[in-house]
Every structure is written in C-alpha cells, then in structure tokens.
Amino acid sequence: MKIDRIKAEKVFRDYVSAYNAQDDKVRLKIEHTFRVAVLCEKIAASLGMAEDERDLAWFTGLLHDVGRFEQLRNYGTFIDAESIDHAVYGAQILFDDGKIRDYTEDSCEDGLLRTVVGVHNAYRIPEGLDERTQRFCHILRDADKIDILKVNVDFPPEEIYNVSTRELKNCTVSETVMTAFFEEHAILRTLKRTAADHLAGHISLVYELVFPESLRIVLEQGYLSKLMAFESENPVTREQFCRMKEYMELYVKRIQAAE
C-alpha cells in the first residue's frame, strides 16, 4: 500500500478544522495524534520493518483518534466509560461512513486498518488475529501509551479527568486499584473511582508495553518519572505513590535485564 503522507496529513487537518482548535481538549488530541504517528514509525523502524510498512504504521497513528473529536463534541469528555468507545467509533467513521477514502483510494489494507484503529484502546487485542495484524496493533498501542504519559504531565487534570486540581491532589488511590497495580497489568477502567485512580492507571500502562524500543523511549522522555513523582496533598496518597514508584522502578530494571 502506497501512502501519500502529505495528502493524508492535509485530510486529517481539514477534518479537525471543523472543531475549535483553541479548546485545549481539541488541541491536546491533534498534537497527540501527530506524536503517536511519529512514535509508530519509530517503533516500526526499530523492528527492521520495510519503508512501506513503516508508512503504514505511521498511518495507523494518524487515524487512531479520529473518533475523539466527535466524542468531545457530543459528550464533552474523553472518558469512554462516561460516553462511547472512541476507538470503535473512529473505525465506524472511517469505514462505515467511508471517510477512509478521503485519505487513500487504496483499499487493500482496510481490514488491517479497521482492526488496528478499532482495538487500539482495548484491554486486550482479540484472539485469532494474524501475526502481521497483531504486530501493527501492538505498535499503535505502544505508541499511544507512550504519549499518554506525556499528555498526563503536560496538560492540567481538568482537561484530562474532568476534575479540579484540588480534587486530584486530595483524593486517594482506591485499594482495588492499588492491588491491581502490583499485579503488573493495566488497571481496568471499571476499577477506577477517583482521579488518583486514573493517574495510577496511566502509570500502569507501562506494564503493557510490548517492544523494547517502547520502554527505551519512555525512559528517555522521562514522563513516567514525573507521573510517579505526583505531589499529592494527602499523606495517604503520597505513601501510595511512593510504593508504586519503588515497585515500577524495580519492574523496569527486571525487564531491561531480561532483554
């Protein structure tokens, strides 16, 4: 599949021009999209993938959050549990509504693209996918997780969790979320009750990274360390984050030693 990046980027910019880019939430997702596309390409390159496959990886990053903008317009939130599954919705916009043809006339990768976009936020990818589709799913999912760490550092909690900074700095991490964190997997959305739960959940995304390059980028960027250094005004929460930080640092060392 030949991807015209200049055309694809223009189509995406034209699409999001219908939304208010002065709104921090909209700007957040536009900037996030382009960073994820670059990260997808970087991860693909680390795997020795051919140029056309690297282009395809980049393309999945460009498309992955198309559903976010209508989600925000219609529901005023990025929290899927309180609105819609933005990944599934994005796949519907692209393929059921035919928007993918604005980006490319070539339909040979439609099946792969729909799957990769539609499951990029799923707790686990579906079983039974072929090896190539799995690889592209994991590339996008890793890239998305990497940049989510950055977003959680660079943007105020009001824009991400729909809460005040005061609420975030005074709530605690739920015990069920703490237990799940030390089980070394991403924390289920259904377990999250507080704003601090969401922050802990984003830190736990590191457990799900598949490729060595992904963890290398995370450590190089430094956003994981900044998230774990969260300064709560609640002494219980400070102790909770101290425990999570110590555990995650040991986990990272263990993973690096095994590579």
Short mmCIF file of C-alpha atoms in Angstrom, two decimals:
data_model
loop_
_atom_site.label_atom_id
_atom_site.label_comp_id
_atom_site.label_asym_id
_atom_site.label_seq_id
_atom_site.Cartn_x
_atom_site.Cartn_y
_atom_site.Cartn_z
CA MET A 1 0.00 0.00 0.00
CA LYS A 2 1.40 3.39 -1.02
CA ILE A 3 0.57 6.17 1.42
CA ASP A 4 0.78 9.81 0.42
CA ARG A 5 1.70 11.32 3.78
CA ILE A 6 1.27 14.92 2.65
CA LYS A 7 -2.25 14.19 1.41
CA ALA A 8 -3.16 12.14 4.49
CA GLU A 9 -1.96 14.83 6.87
CA LYS A 10 -3.89 17.50 4.94
CA VAL A 11 -7.07 15.40 5.07
CA PHE A 12 -6.68 14.99 8.83
CA ARG A 13 -6.07 18.71 9.34
CA ASP A 14 -9.12 19.51 7.20
CA TYR A 15 -11.18 17.07 9.28
CA VAL A 16 -10.19 18.58 12.64
CA SER A 17 -10.59 22.15 11.33
CA ALA A 18 -14.32 21.67 11.97
CA TYR A 19 -13.52 21.65 15.69
CA ASN A 20 -12.30 24.50 17.88
CA ALA A 21 -8.51 24.15 18.00
CA GLN A 22 -8.45 26.91 20.65
CA ASP A 23 -10.12 24.44 23.00
CA ASP A 24 -7.33 22.78 24.95
CA LYS A 25 -9.04 19.41 24.71
CA VAL A 26 -9.14 19.60 20.90
CA ARG A 27 -5.57 20.89 20.68
CA LEU A 28 -4.46 18.10 23.01
CA LYS A 29 -5.81 15.41 20.68
CA ILE A 30 -4.49 17.00 17.48
CA GLU A 31 -0.97 17.24 18.89
CA HIS A 32 -1.27 13.76 20.42
CA THR A 33 -2.24 12.32 17.03
CA PHE A 34 0.86 13.58 15.25
CA ARG A 35 3.18 12.47 18.04
CA VAL A 36 1.66 8.98 18.07
CA ALA A 37 2.13 8.71 14.29
CA VAL A 38 5.82 9.55 14.67
CA LEU A 39 6.19 7.08 17.53
CA CYS A 40 4.54 4.34 15.47
CA GLU A 41 7.07 4.87 12.72
CA LYS A 42 9.95 4.89 15.20
CA ILE A 43 8.86 1.61 16.78
CA ALA A 44 8.35 0.05 13.33
CA ALA A 45 11.85 1.12 12.31
CA SER A 46 13.30 -0.46 15.46
CA LEU A 47 11.75 -3.75 14.30
CA GLY A 48 13.52 -3.52 10.94
CA MET A 49 10.27 -3.12 9.02
CA ALA A 50 10.39 -2.06 5.36
CA GLU A 51 9.61 1.53 4.34
CA ASP A 52 6.07 0.78 3.16
CA GLU A 53 5.33 -0.98 6.46
CA ARG A 54 6.76 1.97 8.41
CA ASP A 55 4.48 4.24 6.39
CA LEU A 56 1.52 2.04 7.27
CA ALA A 57 2.46 2.16 10.96
CA TRP A 58 2.61 5.97 10.75
CA PHE A 59 -0.80 5.96 9.05
CA THR A 60 -2.41 3.97 11.88
CA GLY A 61 -1.17 6.62 14.29
CA LEU A 62 -2.65 9.41 12.20
CA LEU A 63 -6.04 7.69 12.10
CA HIS A 64 -6.25 6.21 15.58
CA ASP A 65 -8.09 9.00 17.42
CA VAL A 66 -10.46 10.24 14.72
CA GLY A 67 -13.35 9.28 17.00
CA ARG A 68 -12.15 11.52 19.82
CA PHE A 69 -13.34 14.74 18.23
CA GLU A 70 -16.98 13.73 17.82
CA GLN A 71 -16.81 12.16 21.28
CA LEU A 72 -15.82 15.52 22.73
CA ARG A 73 -18.40 17.43 20.70
CA ASN A 74 -21.27 15.13 21.67
CA TYR A 75 -20.35 14.18 25.24
CA GLY A 76 -17.87 16.81 26.47
CA THR A 77 -15.47 14.18 27.81
CA PHE A 78 -12.67 11.84 26.76
CA ILE A 79 -13.67 9.24 29.34
CA ASP A 80 -15.07 6.33 27.32
CA ALA A 81 -16.90 4.84 30.30
CA GLU A 82 -18.97 8.03 30.51
CA SER A 83 -19.63 8.32 26.79
CA ILE A 84 -18.68 6.00 23.90
CA ASP A 85 -15.80 3.74 22.92
CA HIS A 86 -13.80 6.26 20.91
CA ALA A 87 -11.76 3.63 19.07
CA VAL A 88 -14.78 1.70 17.82
CA TYR A 89 -16.45 4.98 16.92
CA GLY A 90 -13.37 6.12 15.00
CA ALA A 91 -13.38 2.88 13.00
CA GLN A 92 -17.06 3.43 12.19
CA ILE A 93 -16.40 6.98 11.00
CA LEU A 94 -13.54 5.84 8.79
CA PHE A 95 -15.02 2.68 7.34
CA ASP A 96 -18.80 2.70 7.78
CA ASP A 97 -19.07 6.36 6.83
CA GLY A 98 -16.37 5.98 4.16
CA LYS A 99 -14.04 8.72 5.43
CA ILE A 100 -11.03 6.46 4.84
CA ARG A 101 -11.39 7.11 1.08
CA ASP A 102 -10.60 10.77 1.72
CA TYR A 103 -7.17 9.62 2.87
CA THR A 104 -6.47 6.96 0.25
CA GLU A 105 -8.20 5.29 -2.67
CA ASP A 106 -6.29 2.07 -1.99
CA SER A 107 -8.48 -0.32 -0.02
CA CYS A 108 -6.06 -3.24 0.23
CA GLU A 109 -5.28 -2.58 3.92
CA ASP A 110 -8.80 -1.61 5.01
CA GLY A 111 -9.25 -4.78 7.05
CA LEU A 112 -5.99 -4.31 8.94
CA LEU A 113 -6.55 -0.59 9.47
CA ARG A 114 -10.08 -1.05 10.78
CA THR A 115 -8.91 -3.67 13.26
CA VAL A 116 -5.86 -1.71 14.43
CA VAL A 117 -7.81 1.54 14.92
CA GLY A 118 -10.81 -0.20 16.46
CA VAL A 119 -8.91 -2.07 19.18
CA HIS A 120 -6.13 0.39 19.99
CA ASN A 121 -7.71 1.18 23.37
CA ALA A 122 -8.98 -2.33 24.18
CA TYR A 123 -7.78 -4.01 27.35
CA ARG A 124 -6.52 -6.87 25.19
CA ILE A 125 -6.46 -7.33 21.42
CA PRO A 126 -8.80 -10.01 20.07
CA GLU A 127 -7.59 -13.57 19.83
CA GLY A 128 -7.09 -15.14 16.41
CA LEU A 129 -5.54 -12.17 14.63
CA ASP A 130 -2.82 -12.99 12.11
CA GLU A 131 0.76 -12.18 13.12
CA ARG A 132 1.06 -9.09 10.92
CA THR A 133 -2.15 -7.53 12.22
CA GLN A 134 -1.07 -8.29 15.78
CA ARG A 135 2.23 -6.53 15.16
CA PHE A 136 0.56 -3.37 13.90
CA CYS A 137 -1.92 -3.47 16.79
CA HIS A 138 0.93 -3.63 19.30
CA ILE A 139 2.90 -0.87 17.57
CA LEU A 140 -0.03 1.55 17.74
CA ARG A 141 -0.99 0.54 21.27
CA ASP A 142 2.59 1.02 22.48
CA ALA A 143 2.88 4.41 20.77
CA ASP A 144 -0.43 5.56 22.22
CA LYS A 145 0.58 4.52 25.74
CA ILE A 146 3.93 6.29 25.44
CA ASP A 147 2.28 9.58 24.54
CA ILE A 148 -0.47 9.24 27.12
CA LEU A 149 2.29 9.54 29.74
CA LYS A 150 3.37 12.84 28.17
CA VAL A 151 -0.20 14.16 27.99
CA ASN A 152 -0.71 13.43 31.68
CA VAL A 153 2.32 15.55 32.53
CA ASP A 154 1.83 18.41 30.06
CA PHE A 155 -1.89 19.06 30.47
CA PRO A 156 -3.80 20.04 33.63
CA PRO A 157 -6.04 17.40 35.22
CA GLU A 158 -9.12 19.48 34.45
CA GLU A 159 -8.55 18.76 30.74
CA ILE A 160 -7.98 15.02 31.15
CA TYR A 161 -10.10 13.80 34.07
CA ASN A 162 -12.77 16.50 34.20
CA VAL A 163 -11.86 17.24 37.82
CA SER A 164 -10.26 20.13 39.65
CA THR A 165 -6.62 20.15 40.66
CA ARG A 166 -7.79 20.35 44.27
CA GLU A 167 -9.81 17.15 43.94
CA LEU A 168 -6.91 15.32 42.28
CA LYS A 169 -4.44 16.37 44.96
CA ASN A 170 -6.67 15.37 47.86
CA CYS A 171 -8.19 12.05 46.79
CA THR A 172 -6.59 8.66 47.38
CA VAL A 173 -5.95 5.65 45.15
CA SER A 174 -8.65 3.01 45.70
CA GLU A 175 -7.46 -0.20 47.35
CA THR A 176 -8.67 -2.27 44.41
CA VAL A 177 -6.57 -0.14 42.08
CA MET A 178 -3.53 -0.45 44.34
CA THR A 179 -3.91 -4.24 44.35
CA ALA A 180 -4.23 -4.33 40.57
CA PHE A 181 -1.16 -2.13 40.14
CA PHE A 182 1.10 -4.64 41.89
CA GLU A 183 -0.26 -7.44 39.71
CA GLU A 184 1.72 -5.89 36.82
CA HIS A 185 -1.01 -5.22 34.30
CA ALA A 186 -3.01 -2.25 33.09
CA ILE A 187 -5.76 -1.29 35.51
CA LEU A 188 -9.29 -1.96 34.29
CA ARG A 189 -11.44 1.13 33.77
CA THR A 190 -14.23 -0.43 35.82
CA LEU A 191 -11.99 -0.38 38.91
CA LYS A 192 -11.28 3.34 38.77
CA ARG A 193 -13.27 5.51 41.14
CA THR A 194 -11.09 8.56 41.87
CA ALA A 195 -8.94 10.94 39.85
CA ALA A 196 -5.86 9.42 41.51
CA ASP A 197 -7.05 6.02 40.27
CA HIS A 198 -6.87 7.33 36.71
CA LEU A 199 -3.36 8.64 37.27
CA ALA A 200 -2.24 5.30 38.72
CA GLY A 201 -3.92 3.61 35.77
CA HIS A 202 -1.90 5.59 33.30
CA ILE A 203 1.33 4.70 35.10
CA SER A 204 0.31 1.04 34.91
CA LEU A 205 0.24 1.25 31.10
CA VAL A 206 4.00 0.69 31.18
CA TYR A 207 3.34 -2.93 32.15
CA GLU A 208 1.66 -3.44 28.78
CA LEU A 209 4.46 -2.18 26.53
CA VAL A 210 5.42 -4.90 24.07
CA PHE A 211 8.57 -3.70 22.31
CA PRO A 212 11.98 -2.86 23.85
CA GLU A 213 12.08 0.39 21.84
CA SER A 214 8.86 1.49 23.53
CA LEU A 215 10.29 1.18 27.03
CA ARG A 216 13.52 2.84 25.88
CA ILE A 217 11.53 5.84 24.61
CA VAL A 218 9.53 6.05 27.84
CA LEU A 219 12.69 6.16 29.94
CA GLU A 220 14.35 8.63 27.59
CA GLN A 221 11.39 11.02 27.67
CA GLY A 222 11.16 10.99 31.46
CA TYR A 223 7.40 11.42 31.76
CA LEU A 224 6.97 8.19 33.71
CA SER A 225 9.26 9.52 36.45
CA LYS A 226 7.33 12.79 36.55
CA LEU A 227 3.99 10.99 36.87
CA MET A 228 5.29 8.81 39.68
CA ALA A 229 6.54 11.93 41.49
CA PHE A 230 2.97 13.21 41.76
CA GLU A 231 2.75 15.65 44.68
CA SER A 232 -0.47 14.90 46.50
CA GLU A 233 -1.63 16.97 49.43
CA ASN A 234 -2.97 13.79 51.05
CA PRO A 235 -0.36 11.87 53.11
CA VAL A 236 -2.02 8.53 52.35
CA THR A 237 -1.79 9.21 48.62
CA ARG A 238 1.84 10.30 48.91
CA GLU A 239 2.66 6.97 50.54
CA GLN A 240 0.72 5.11 47.84
CA PHE A 241 2.64 6.79 45.04
CA CYS A 242 5.93 6.17 46.81
CA ARG A 243 5.13 2.44 46.87
CA MET A 244 4.10 2.42 43.22
CA LYS A 245 7.24 4.31 42.21
CA GLU A 246 9.54 1.89 44.02
CA TYR A 247 7.76 -1.11 42.51
CA MET A 248 7.73 0.28 38.95
CA GLU A 249 11.44 1.11 39.10
CA LEU A 250 12.21 -2.47 40.09
CA TYR A 251 9.94 -3.75 37.34
CA VAL A 252 11.70 -1.67 34.70
CA LYS A 253 15.11 -2.93 35.84
CA ARG A 254 13.84 -6.50 35.67
CA ILE A 255 12.52 -6.06 32.13
CA GLN A 256 15.72 -4.43 30.96
CA ALA A 257 17.82 -7.22 32.42
CA ALA A 258 15.71 -9.80 30.58
CA GLU A 259 16.13 -8.19 27.16
#
